[in-house]
Amino acid sequence: MSNPLDWFGRREALLAVACLAAVLLFSFLSPYFFNAENLSAVLSNSVELLLVGLGMTLLLGVGGIDVSVGVAMGLAAIAVGRLLQAGVTPAVAGLAGPVAGLLIGVGTGSVVVFGRIPAIVATLGLYGVYRAGIYLCLGGDWLSGLPIGLTELVGTGIAGVPLAFPIVALTYLALYVALRRTPFGPHLLAIGDSEAKARLSGVSVNRTQLLAFIISGGLTGLAASFYVATYRNVEMTIGGTLALEAIAAVVLGGTSVIGGRVSLIGTVLGVLLLRLLQNGLLLSGVPSLWQTVVTGLLLLFVLGIEAVQGRLSLTMLMRSKSGRLASRVAQ
Amino acid sequence: MLKTSKLLLLSVALLAATASFATAADAKKKVAFVPQLIGIPYFDAMKAGGTEAATKFGVEFIYTGPVDANPVDQLQIVQNLVNQGVDAVSVSVLDASSIAPVVEAAKAKHVTLFTSDSDAPKSGRAVYVAQATDEGLGFMIIDEMVKRVGPDAKIGIVSGEATASNLNAWIGFMQARVKDKYPKLKLLAPQFAGGTAQRAAQLATDIMAANPDLKGIIGVASSTCPGVAQAIETAGKIGKVIGTGYCSPNTARAYLKSGAFAYTVLWDPAELGYLTVWAGKQLIDGKPFEATATPEGMSHPVTYDAKTGILLLGEPAVFTAQNVDNYHF
């Protein structure tokens, strides 16, 4: 049995091959695909999904989920946008995103952890609450054409490298260290594998779960700052599909949808594959309606493989989680 | 419960106020407009236009509506206005299926009920004051595009939800216009962004990458406008690719000024509000609508179709960097 924290396993290799295959295929299908301009557009379109996806990786790993991340990003984006409008320095406005995100993470996490409500139910409810919050904050009037300061700050970055790259890399590194070198990682997986057993083993379940929600919230808020920097706009419908896309990318990446296995690099590859497909299919002349069909089928295919390989069987989904292999918890 | 009692209290207070007012102002006729929700720039603009018309035509204008676009609340407000005996009540209908009984009740009380901005065609309403036709909107955006890029160009379309019937109708009329009048214009198949600016920007970026000879992009849903404009700015294609869409001046202002958008097409809600109050006055006075007429204070004629009962504001308005600052919705 492979180590649940394996940083590059069979799934990751498969995804890397899939990304390469997609690049080759689309280079062949469209003369406009393989060039620096287009590929860097794909990368910069991936930033928010990468950040939110990395947070979602922890949540799925701990056996939770958060379907409200898109609207949570919307709320944080409103904070950033309003500060920009008020003429606050771009750096401060940019920091307001993660701060707002952390606060929302505390809120969401508290409802799930202390309310003892299943994460999917709680976050569905919060989705409605946050959506209404966006509506109340914007009052039907979008923030658009926001001051360009934050855009310039993020775009110029450090020594000409757009700020997104070091920030995503640092985020990845920090999460990697937290999962591999601190008790947070093993605790997270133990809870994801079996909450009851983890509790019996003396793992602080509440604290770990809450921490996962707070980290995810902070990353969602960070994504909000990038969103505002990129689009200089907060629309009423912001983040509508973000949660589903993030969950799809994370599951594609090999993180178990029922907890107990996480793969950060898998999430990164999953996001890249999704964005490469969306970009490549359009460039090859496939109508955008079919793009969602392709990504949906891909997801079913991957989950199908898992079921065949026995990693995720129907009985496993239905059976009490405590019956699962204890070796996955070992760390 | 609290809401109902508050409403009741409010209506009693209103009733008292209007009653005392009526005796003082010697039965000045009252025209009401109930928007879908209050406090948003679009309906604020309609209110401003309505107030202007009310002063001009010597009627009292009542503007009241729900705070959260809730059809039940809206119906209650309309009912209250009818019970108060306001002479004409216009509604931007939220739920077309539930308004018919109120129209009946209004008739019994000799109150004229009509629709404006959003219709309920089978409700028995007196008239529908319409902002623009789908045909007008579809044709106008193509005509304005051809003025800027010529009749021999490639144009991309980024729409919102693939299921939105109004957006699809506009796209249909765009395609019809191209087919009839500009056969050399190449209109790419629409891409659907759902509701987010992020996806719209992604699609617009990809369309520009796939079509280096692209001359213009149309953002059909207003939620796609910021994304399309931002994509043009980010790609450094201002002036090379003409951006446009059906979006309000507030949404498009920054992009019209940066040049990413050359123009946007919509209607002027202030004019719509003006026309609504004028129509209310006509109805109270029992004057029939003529097929074409120019109401006092308006710069262009409006048309009336007796068969459908639609009073049409006219051609959609075109907003550009030059005129955008005159509008605030």
XYZ file of C-alpha atoms in Angstrom:
660
model
C 0.000 0.000 0.000
C 1.420 3.300 -1.022
C 1.946 6.081 1.455
C -1.042 8.430 1.396
C 1.271 11.422 1.324
C 3.306 10.121 -1.603
C 4.155 13.204 -3.485
C 4.436 11.582 -6.887
C 2.526 8.362 -7.305
C 0.839 6.579 -10.144
C -2.033 9.085 -10.400
C 0.323 12.029 -10.553
C 2.356 10.359 -13.297
C -0.849 9.641 -15.209
C -1.934 13.270 -14.914
C 1.455 14.569 -16.021
C 1.257 12.315 -19.065
C -2.303 13.516 -19.705
C -1.156 17.159 -19.582
C 1.689 16.424 -21.996
C -0.663 14.500 -24.279
C -3.103 17.427 -24.233
C -0.318 19.850 -25.132
C 0.833 17.617 -28.015
C -2.706 17.016 -29.283
C -3.723 20.671 -29.229
C -0.420 21.781 -30.787
C -1.320 19.480 -33.630
C -4.952 20.590 -33.834
C -4.455 24.350 -33.594
C -1.620 26.498 -34.903
C -2.326 29.041 -32.184
C -1.977 26.748 -29.179
C 1.735 26.210 -28.651
C 3.202 29.658 -28.181
C 4.385 31.610 -25.179
C 1.463 34.033 -25.288
C -1.253 31.395 -25.198
C 0.452 29.132 -22.685
C 1.078 32.015 -20.309
C -2.589 32.989 -20.675
C -3.498 29.448 -19.602
C -1.218 29.775 -16.577
C -2.515 33.159 -15.517
C -6.083 31.868 -15.905
C -5.208 29.080 -13.466
C -4.057 31.193 -10.523
C -7.342 31.503 -8.607
C -8.271 27.881 -9.211
C -4.809 26.760 -8.042
C -5.087 28.642 -4.757
C -8.663 27.594 -4.064
C -7.869 24.040 -5.205
C -4.952 23.694 -2.802
C -7.229 24.722 0.071
C -9.913 22.312 -1.124
C -7.285 19.532 -1.153
C -6.921 19.868 2.618
C -10.694 19.940 3.117
C -11.332 16.803 1.067
C -8.329 15.185 2.757
C -9.822 15.736 6.191
C -13.087 14.251 5.020
C -14.782 17.625 4.602
C -15.790 19.723 1.602
C -16.718 23.348 0.998
C -19.097 24.209 -1.811
C -19.224 27.856 -0.725
C -15.622 28.766 -1.680
C -16.717 30.599 -4.852
C -19.075 32.963 -3.065
C -16.632 33.286 -0.161
C -14.135 34.519 -2.750
C -16.809 36.941 -3.925
C -17.207 38.434 -0.451
C -13.446 38.816 -0.015
C -13.247 40.364 -3.495
C -15.839 42.964 -2.481
C -13.638 43.903 0.493
C -10.626 44.330 -1.798
C -12.634 46.252 -4.382
C -14.236 48.623 -1.883
C -10.844 49.427 -0.367
C -9.409 50.132 -3.823
C -12.362 52.400 -4.526
C -11.703 54.203 -1.252
C -8.200 54.965 -2.457
C -6.298 52.683 -0.063
C -2.747 51.702 -1.099
C -2.870 48.710 -3.473
C -0.683 46.566 -1.196
C -3.047 47.059 1.751
C -6.108 46.398 -0.398
C -4.427 43.251 -1.688
C -3.796 42.040 1.861
C -7.430 42.642 2.747
C -8.344 39.664 0.533
C -6.560 36.990 2.574
C -7.589 38.667 5.833
C -11.254 38.644 4.830
C -10.811 35.085 3.599
C -9.366 33.953 6.930
C -12.334 35.461 8.761
C -14.789 33.734 6.428
C -12.819 30.510 6.930
C -13.218 30.845 10.689
C -16.949 31.341 10.204
C -17.440 28.446 7.800
C -15.216 26.146 9.853
C -17.008 27.007 13.084
C -20.404 26.222 11.604
C -19.171 22.836 10.373
C -17.040 21.875 13.373
C -18.960 23.270 16.328
C -22.377 23.036 14.730
C -21.677 19.342 14.061
C -23.328 19.678 10.679
C -22.023 17.578 7.782
C -19.726 19.809 5.731
C -21.670 19.440 2.486
C -24.943 20.458 4.151
C -23.424 23.287 6.165
C -21.536 24.777 3.237
C -24.577 24.470 0.948
C -26.452 26.537 3.505
C -23.601 29.006 3.807
C -23.472 29.228 0.009
C -26.932 30.755 0.138
C -25.999 33.059 3.012
C -22.803 34.306 1.351
C -24.579 34.731 -1.989
C -27.136 36.924 -0.255
C -24.269 38.784 1.403
C -22.778 39.578 -1.996
C -26.179 40.774 -3.130
C -26.580 43.019 -0.099
C -23.057 44.437 -0.434
C -23.351 45.179 -4.126
C -27.040 46.099 -4.106
C -27.379 45.075 -7.726
C -24.594 47.422 -8.718
C -21.322 45.775 -9.660
C -17.904 47.047 -8.815
C -16.360 47.596 -12.201
C -13.420 49.432 -13.650
C -11.675 49.454 -10.275
C -8.461 51.498 -9.899
C -5.554 49.883 -11.684
C -3.044 50.057 -8.789
C -3.401 46.470 -7.601
C -3.286 45.205 -11.189
C 0.048 46.934 -11.742
C 1.408 45.735 -8.409
C 0.505 42.112 -9.143
C 1.484 42.239 -12.812
C 4.906 43.816 -12.315
C 5.698 41.586 -9.384
C 9.261 40.976 -8.284
C 11.980 41.553 -10.862
C 9.476 41.309 -13.691
C 8.044 37.968 -12.566
C 4.281 38.325 -12.024
C 3.517 38.055 -8.317
C 1.277 35.034 -8.891
C 4.185 32.666 -9.505
C 6.149 33.160 -6.269
C 2.919 33.294 -4.264
C 1.513 30.056 -5.654
C 4.956 28.414 -5.246
C 5.260 29.624 -1.641
C 1.743 28.457 -0.861
C 2.517 25.053 -2.266
C 5.760 24.844 -0.292
C 4.133 25.933 2.959
C 1.340 23.369 2.611
C 3.847 20.681 1.676
C 5.888 21.363 4.795
C 2.767 21.528 6.967
C 1.579 18.168 5.672
C 4.935 16.379 5.714
C 6.879 17.877 8.557
C 4.273 18.770 11.166
C 1.658 16.681 12.991
C -1.001 18.526 10.976
C -0.512 16.162 8.006
C -0.912 12.825 9.784
C -3.756 14.221 11.918
C -5.574 15.451 8.829
C -5.306 12.072 7.137
C -6.238 10.158 10.252
C -9.430 12.194 10.587
C -10.147 11.811 6.877
C -9.751 8.089 7.216
C -11.848 7.672 10.332
C -12.912 10.497 12.549
C -13.875 8.187 15.422
C -10.563 6.377 15.417
C -8.604 9.598 15.213
C -10.500 10.940 18.196
C -9.750 7.788 20.149
C -6.061 8.103 19.264
C -6.000 11.500 20.886
C -5.995 13.592 17.710
C -7.567 17.005 18.246
C -10.228 16.570 15.613
C -11.953 19.925 16.034
C -8.728 21.906 15.919
C -7.420 20.125 12.832
C -10.699 20.457 10.936
C -11.060 24.110 11.884
C -7.471 24.761 10.813
C -8.153 23.167 7.419
C -11.153 25.482 6.914
C -9.160 28.526 8.007
C -6.279 27.738 5.647
C -8.743 27.144 2.814
C -10.452 30.435 3.677
C -7.163 32.339 3.624
C -6.243 30.874 0.238
C -9.711 31.682 -1.095
C -9.211 35.268 0.057
C -5.808 35.360 -1.611
C -7.510 34.166 -4.802
C -9.972 37.052 -4.386
C -7.121 39.577 -4.446
C -5.814 38.033 -7.656
C -9.320 38.020 -9.097
C -9.770 41.730 -8.457
C -6.251 42.446 -9.739
C -6.894 40.520 -12.938
C -10.444 41.585 -13.774
C -10.738 44.882 -11.866
C -14.309 43.925 -11.370
C -16.633 42.208 -8.905
C -19.849 41.040 -10.520
C -22.955 39.728 -8.836
C -22.397 36.189 -10.087
C -18.734 35.996 -9.028
C -17.366 32.559 -8.251
C -20.455 30.711 -9.457
C -18.625 27.654 -10.770
C -15.400 27.929 -8.780
C -16.244 25.376 -6.071
C -17.215 22.690 -8.546
C -14.143 23.325 -10.681
C -11.912 23.158 -7.615
C -13.461 19.913 -6.394
C -13.109 18.439 -9.892
C -9.431 19.416 -10.100
C -8.673 18.076 -6.625
C -10.391 14.759 -7.257
C -8.704 14.474 -10.648
C -5.445 15.004 -8.794
C -5.927 11.897 -6.736
C -7.081 13.326 -3.418
C -9.741 10.991 -2.131
C -13.243 12.410 -2.309
C -14.053 10.715 1.007
C -10.880 11.764 2.815
C -7.751 10.008 3.936
C -5.532 10.721 0.936
C -4.152 14.048 -0.271
C -1.969 14.994 -3.196
C -0.918 18.609 -3.557
C 1.019 18.087 -6.770
C -1.985 16.124 -8.068
C -4.190 19.182 -7.491
C -1.729 21.404 -9.357
C -1.684 18.976 -12.277
C -5.469 18.614 -12.117
C -5.942 22.388 -12.391
C -3.487 22.596 -15.280
C -5.200 19.750 -17.115
C -8.644 21.385 -16.711
C -7.403 24.743 -17.961
C -5.391 23.200 -20.820
C -8.498 21.310 -21.940
C -10.722 24.402 -21.768
C -8.202 26.447 -23.741
C -7.242 23.739 -26.236
C -10.777 22.630 -26.997
C -11.842 26.191 -27.799
C -8.772 26.795 -29.939
C -9.525 23.568 -31.809
C -13.006 24.875 -32.565
C -15.034 22.834 -30.084
C -18.081 24.817 -28.850
C -17.816 25.793 -25.194
C -20.886 23.744 -24.285
C -18.982 20.581 -25.096
C -16.039 21.560 -22.938
C -18.032 20.892 -19.793
C -19.047 17.527 -21.218
C -15.398 16.617 -21.809
C -14.323 17.608 -18.295
C -17.317 15.786 -16.821
C -16.507 12.601 -18.724
C -12.869 12.877 -17.701
C -13.893 13.009 -14.061
C -16.180 9.992 -14.424
C -13.384 8.149 -16.201
C -10.883 8.824 -13.427
C -13.325 7.847 -10.673
C -14.202 4.779 -12.734
C -10.549 3.728 -12.843
C -10.360 4.169 -9.090
C -13.367 1.959 -8.588
C -11.891 -0.724 -10.853
C -8.573 -0.544 -9.052
C -10.398 -0.930 -5.788
C -9.148 2.315 -4.337
C -12.650 3.599 -4.048
C -15.306 0.944 -4.131
C -19.010 1.377 -3.715
C -18.920 -0.685 -0.573
C -16.186 1.556 0.732
C -18.318 4.624 0.090
C -21.278 3.114 1.889
C -19.555 1.259 4.660
C -18.547 2.933 7.871
C -15.220 4.583 7.369
C -13.748 2.884 10.404
C -13.607 -0.310 8.405
C -10.930 1.061 6.118
C -7.324 0.044 6.042
C -5.464 1.309 9.035
C -2.178 1.313 7.169
C -3.206 4.548 5.428
C -3.161 6.333 8.728
C 0.273 5.159 9.647
C 2.778 7.924 9.506
C -45.393 38.369 10.328
C -43.393 41.377 11.278
C -43.026 42.238 7.634
C -46.759 42.082 7.011
C -47.596 44.225 9.983
C -44.929 46.719 8.984
C -46.347 46.831 5.495
C -49.824 47.279 6.885
C -48.650 50.122 9.049
C -46.867 51.678 6.120
C -49.896 51.428 3.891
C -52.132 52.919 6.561
C -49.703 55.783 6.928
C -49.552 56.187 3.162
C -53.322 56.093 2.956
C -53.617 58.774 5.604
C -51.005 60.879 3.869
C -52.576 60.544 0.444
C -56.044 61.139 1.823
C -55.047 64.408 3.409
C -53.041 65.290 0.344
C -55.978 64.619 -1.945
C -58.145 67.135 -0.179
C -55.349 69.682 -0.194
C -54.247 69.344 -3.808
C -57.758 68.944 -5.134
C -57.530 65.448 -6.628
C -54.272 65.575 -8.447
C -54.161 62.284 -10.379
C -51.792 59.665 -9.086
C -49.531 57.389 -11.145
C -47.492 54.688 -9.382
C -44.595 52.601 -10.581
C -43.576 49.415 -8.775
C -40.079 48.272 -9.773
C -38.697 44.765 -9.292
C -36.602 46.028 -6.432
C -35.665 49.405 -5.055
C -32.212 50.786 -4.434
C -30.444 49.751 -7.622
C -29.188 52.276 -10.170
C -31.323 50.939 -13.022
C -34.633 51.528 -11.268
C -33.353 54.709 -9.641
C -32.893 56.019 -13.178
C -36.462 55.008 -14.058
C -37.666 56.810 -10.946
C -35.814 59.982 -11.952
C -37.403 59.886 -15.414
C -40.828 59.244 -13.916
C -40.489 62.137 -11.488
C -39.571 64.467 -14.334
C -42.616 63.389 -16.339
C -44.880 63.760 -13.310
C -43.824 67.396 -12.883
C -44.318 68.015 -16.573
C -47.767 66.448 -16.826
C -49.064 67.578 -13.429
C -49.599 64.196 -11.818
C -48.413 62.795 -8.535
C -45.788 60.058 -8.917
C -45.546 57.232 -6.389
C -42.458 55.017 -6.532
C -42.401 52.024 -4.229
C -41.275 48.407 -4.511
C -39.811 45.359 -2.807
C -36.316 45.459 -1.323
C -35.286 42.001 -2.482
C -36.974 41.270 -5.832
C -39.487 39.021 -4.093
C -42.622 38.480 -6.249
C -44.907 37.970 -3.250
C -43.842 41.259 -1.668
C -44.230 42.988 -5.014
C -47.757 41.681 -5.439
C -48.666 42.894 -1.966
C -47.356 46.366 -2.730
C -49.341 46.492 -5.971
C -52.442 45.313 -4.116
C -51.988 48.048 -1.533
C -51.693 50.712 -4.209
C -54.858 49.412 -5.859
C -56.715 49.451 -2.548
C -55.596 53.015 -1.937
C -57.251 54.035 -5.176
C -54.161 55.265 -6.996
C -55.428 56.118 -10.472
C -52.883 54.163 -12.505
C -50.381 51.573 -11.312
C -47.501 50.370 -13.453
C -45.421 47.318 -12.579
C -42.141 45.864 -13.723
C -43.481 42.363 -13.262
C -41.470 39.775 -11.342
C -43.892 36.888 -11.666
C -46.054 37.097 -14.773
C -48.258 34.173 -13.750
C -49.561 35.598 -10.485
C -50.508 39.153 -11.431
C -53.755 38.458 -13.335
C -56.028 38.380 -10.234
C -54.664 41.751 -9.134
C -55.435 43.181 -12.570
C -59.026 41.973 -12.117
C -59.239 43.493 -8.661
C -57.887 46.761 -10.023
C -60.525 46.886 -12.758
C -63.258 46.444 -10.150
C -61.894 49.481 -8.316
C -61.496 51.505 -11.541
C -57.738 51.520 -11.175
C -55.773 51.100 -14.395
C -53.009 48.534 -14.073
C -50.306 48.338 -16.718
C -46.823 46.889 -17.072
C -43.517 48.546 -17.789
C -39.987 47.213 -18.259
C -41.106 43.590 -17.707
C -44.411 42.303 -19.048
C -47.171 39.880 -18.103
C -48.748 39.467 -21.552
C -51.772 37.331 -20.610
C -52.724 39.211 -17.461
C -55.181 41.642 -19.028
C -52.939 44.658 -18.329
C -53.911 47.881 -20.093
C -50.622 48.369 -21.948
C -46.991 47.249 -21.772
C -44.415 50.030 -21.925
C -41.445 48.238 -23.519
C -37.850 49.433 -23.545
C -36.661 47.844 -26.776
C -37.326 44.804 -28.907
C -35.012 41.807 -29.144
C -34.824 42.567 -32.841
C -33.805 46.172 -32.234
C -31.087 45.144 -29.789
C -29.708 42.411 -32.057
C -29.655 44.589 -35.174
C -28.262 47.653 -33.445
C -25.166 45.969 -32.019
C -24.237 44.541 -35.430
C -24.921 47.809 -37.284
C -22.744 49.741 -34.825
C -19.987 47.127 -35.118
C -19.997 47.322 -38.927
C -19.680 51.109 -38.678
C -16.379 50.551 -36.873
C -14.822 47.453 -38.457
C -16.428 47.419 -41.907
C -18.696 44.765 -43.421
C -15.844 42.334 -44.054
C -14.604 41.238 -40.619
C -14.549 38.382 -38.140
C -16.505 38.893 -34.899
C -16.577 36.706 -31.779
C -19.505 36.290 -29.387
C -19.281 35.568 -25.652
C -22.688 34.914 -24.104
C -23.812 34.021 -20.587
C -25.926 30.980 -19.824
C -26.734 28.836 -22.857
C -30.302 28.547 -21.541
C -31.095 32.273 -21.236
C -33.885 32.879 -23.736
C -33.420 36.647 -24.022
C -29.683 36.302 -24.756
C -30.322 33.600 -27.327
C -32.991 35.751 -28.968
C -30.512 38.639 -29.291
C -27.870 36.329 -30.787
C -30.494 35.005 -33.207
C -31.267 38.526 -34.432
C -27.538 39.307 -34.727
C -27.121 36.281 -36.956
C -30.213 37.196 -38.975
C -28.906 40.728 -39.510
C -25.527 39.435 -40.701
C -27.189 36.992 -43.068
C -29.501 39.615 -44.600
C -27.359 42.699 -44.673
C -23.668 41.889 -44.225
C -23.044 38.504 -45.863
C -19.276 39.017 -45.760
C -19.212 39.483 -41.993
C -18.092 36.306 -40.233
C -19.875 35.856 -36.929
C -18.197 33.085 -34.903
C -20.337 30.588 -33.018
C -21.247 31.929 -29.570
C -19.232 30.717 -26.572
C -21.081 30.446 -23.277
C -19.423 31.794 -20.161
C -22.161 31.157 -17.623
C -22.341 34.092 -15.261
C -18.770 34.901 -14.349
C -16.410 37.579 -15.602
C -13.516 35.179 -15.085
C -14.841 32.614 -17.554
C -15.818 35.349 -20.010
C -12.259 36.707 -19.908
C -10.860 33.224 -20.425
C -13.138 32.630 -23.421
C -12.416 36.043 -24.939
C -8.657 35.467 -24.547
C -8.948 32.078 -26.226
C -11.114 33.417 -29.057
C -8.499 36.104 -29.760
C -5.727 33.488 -29.687
C -7.599 31.184 -32.043
C -8.470 34.011 -34.451
C -5.536 36.391 -34.923
C -7.579 38.232 -37.564
C -10.461 38.898 -35.148
C -11.871 42.440 -35.383
C -14.450 42.497 -32.616
C -15.970 40.691 -29.638
C -19.560 41.053 -28.420
C -20.341 40.330 -24.758
C -24.006 39.366 -24.826
C -24.773 38.950 -21.117
C -24.030 42.030 -19.061
C -22.014 39.817 -16.697
C -19.632 39.018 -19.563
C -18.837 42.661 -20.377
C -16.095 43.219 -17.749
C -14.387 39.947 -18.627
C -14.378 40.607 -22.357
C -13.069 44.135 -21.854
C -10.388 42.997 -19.427
C -9.239 40.297 -21.856
C -8.829 42.883 -24.612
C -6.873 45.163 -22.264
C -4.648 42.347 -20.997
C -3.915 41.081 -24.512
C -2.850 44.610 -25.487
C -5.391 44.609 -28.313
C -7.141 47.915 -27.594
C -7.973 49.408 -30.969
C -7.176 46.180 -32.801
C -10.147 44.297 -31.396
C -13.344 46.287 -30.854
C -15.153 45.245 -27.702
C -18.849 45.811 -27.089
C -21.832 44.308 -25.324
C -25.249 44.854 -23.788
C -24.106 46.529 -20.614
C -25.045 49.533 -18.560
C -22.927 52.694 -18.567
C -21.868 52.042 -14.950
C -20.555 48.601 -15.841
C -18.839 49.705 -19.027
C -17.657 53.216 -18.112
C -14.019 52.308 -17.325
C -13.734 50.156 -20.431
C -15.304 52.742 -22.724
C -12.740 55.227 -21.445
C -9.790 52.833 -21.757
C -10.859 52.085 -25.337
C -11.298 48.350 -24.790
C -14.979 48.918 -25.528
C -15.894 51.223 -28.408
C -19.596 51.316 -27.540
C -22.302 49.447 -25.666
C -25.953 49.020 -26.526
C -28.850 49.174 -24.080
C -31.776 51.477 -23.452
C -32.086 54.519 -21.224
C -34.162 53.611 -18.144
C -34.752 57.308 -17.388
C -36.562 57.650 -20.712
C -38.463 54.459 -19.954
C -39.588 55.915 -16.617
C -40.649 59.136 -18.344
C -42.654 57.215 -20.921
C -44.248 55.075 -18.196
C -45.668 58.080 -16.370
C -46.780 59.656 -19.650
C -48.590 56.409 -20.530
C -50.232 56.420 -17.104
C -51.512 59.954 -17.672
C -52.869 58.997 -21.102
C -54.703 56.033 -19.580
C -56.192 58.123 -16.757
C -57.375 60.734 -19.254
C -58.839 57.958 -21.412
C -56.822 59.004 -24.438
C -56.044 56.149 -26.858
C -52.422 55.522 -27.911
C -51.627 56.416 -31.498
C -49.517 54.179 -33.714
C -46.769 56.786 -33.650
C -46.570 59.726 -31.310
C -43.927 61.920 -29.734
C -44.805 62.573 -26.084
C -44.138 66.104 -24.940
C -40.602 66.368 -23.593
C -39.212 63.448 -25.589
C -36.840 63.824 -28.513
C -38.094 60.934 -30.607
C -41.393 59.214 -31.433
C -42.688 56.092 -29.716
C -44.725 53.421 -31.459
C -47.826 51.565 -30.321
C -48.913 48.157 -31.528
C -52.642 47.809 -30.837
C -52.591 44.056 -31.480
C -50.040 43.229 -28.769
C -50.765 46.282 -26.625
C -47.093 47.257 -26.557
C -45.947 50.846 -26.351
C -42.336 50.788 -27.534
C -39.756 53.300 -26.361
C -37.917 52.959 -29.640
C -34.445 52.162 -30.849
C -31.948 51.064 -28.206
C -29.469 53.655 -26.998
C -25.770 53.526 -27.893
C -23.314 54.510 -25.164
C -19.799 55.653 -26.034
C -16.867 57.277 -24.241
C -18.344 60.646 -25.276
C -21.833 60.292 -23.803
C -21.355 57.722 -21.036
C -20.947 60.301 -18.289
C -24.487 61.562 -18.880
C -25.881 58.274 -17.580
C -25.803 56.811 -14.100
C -27.259 53.329 -14.016
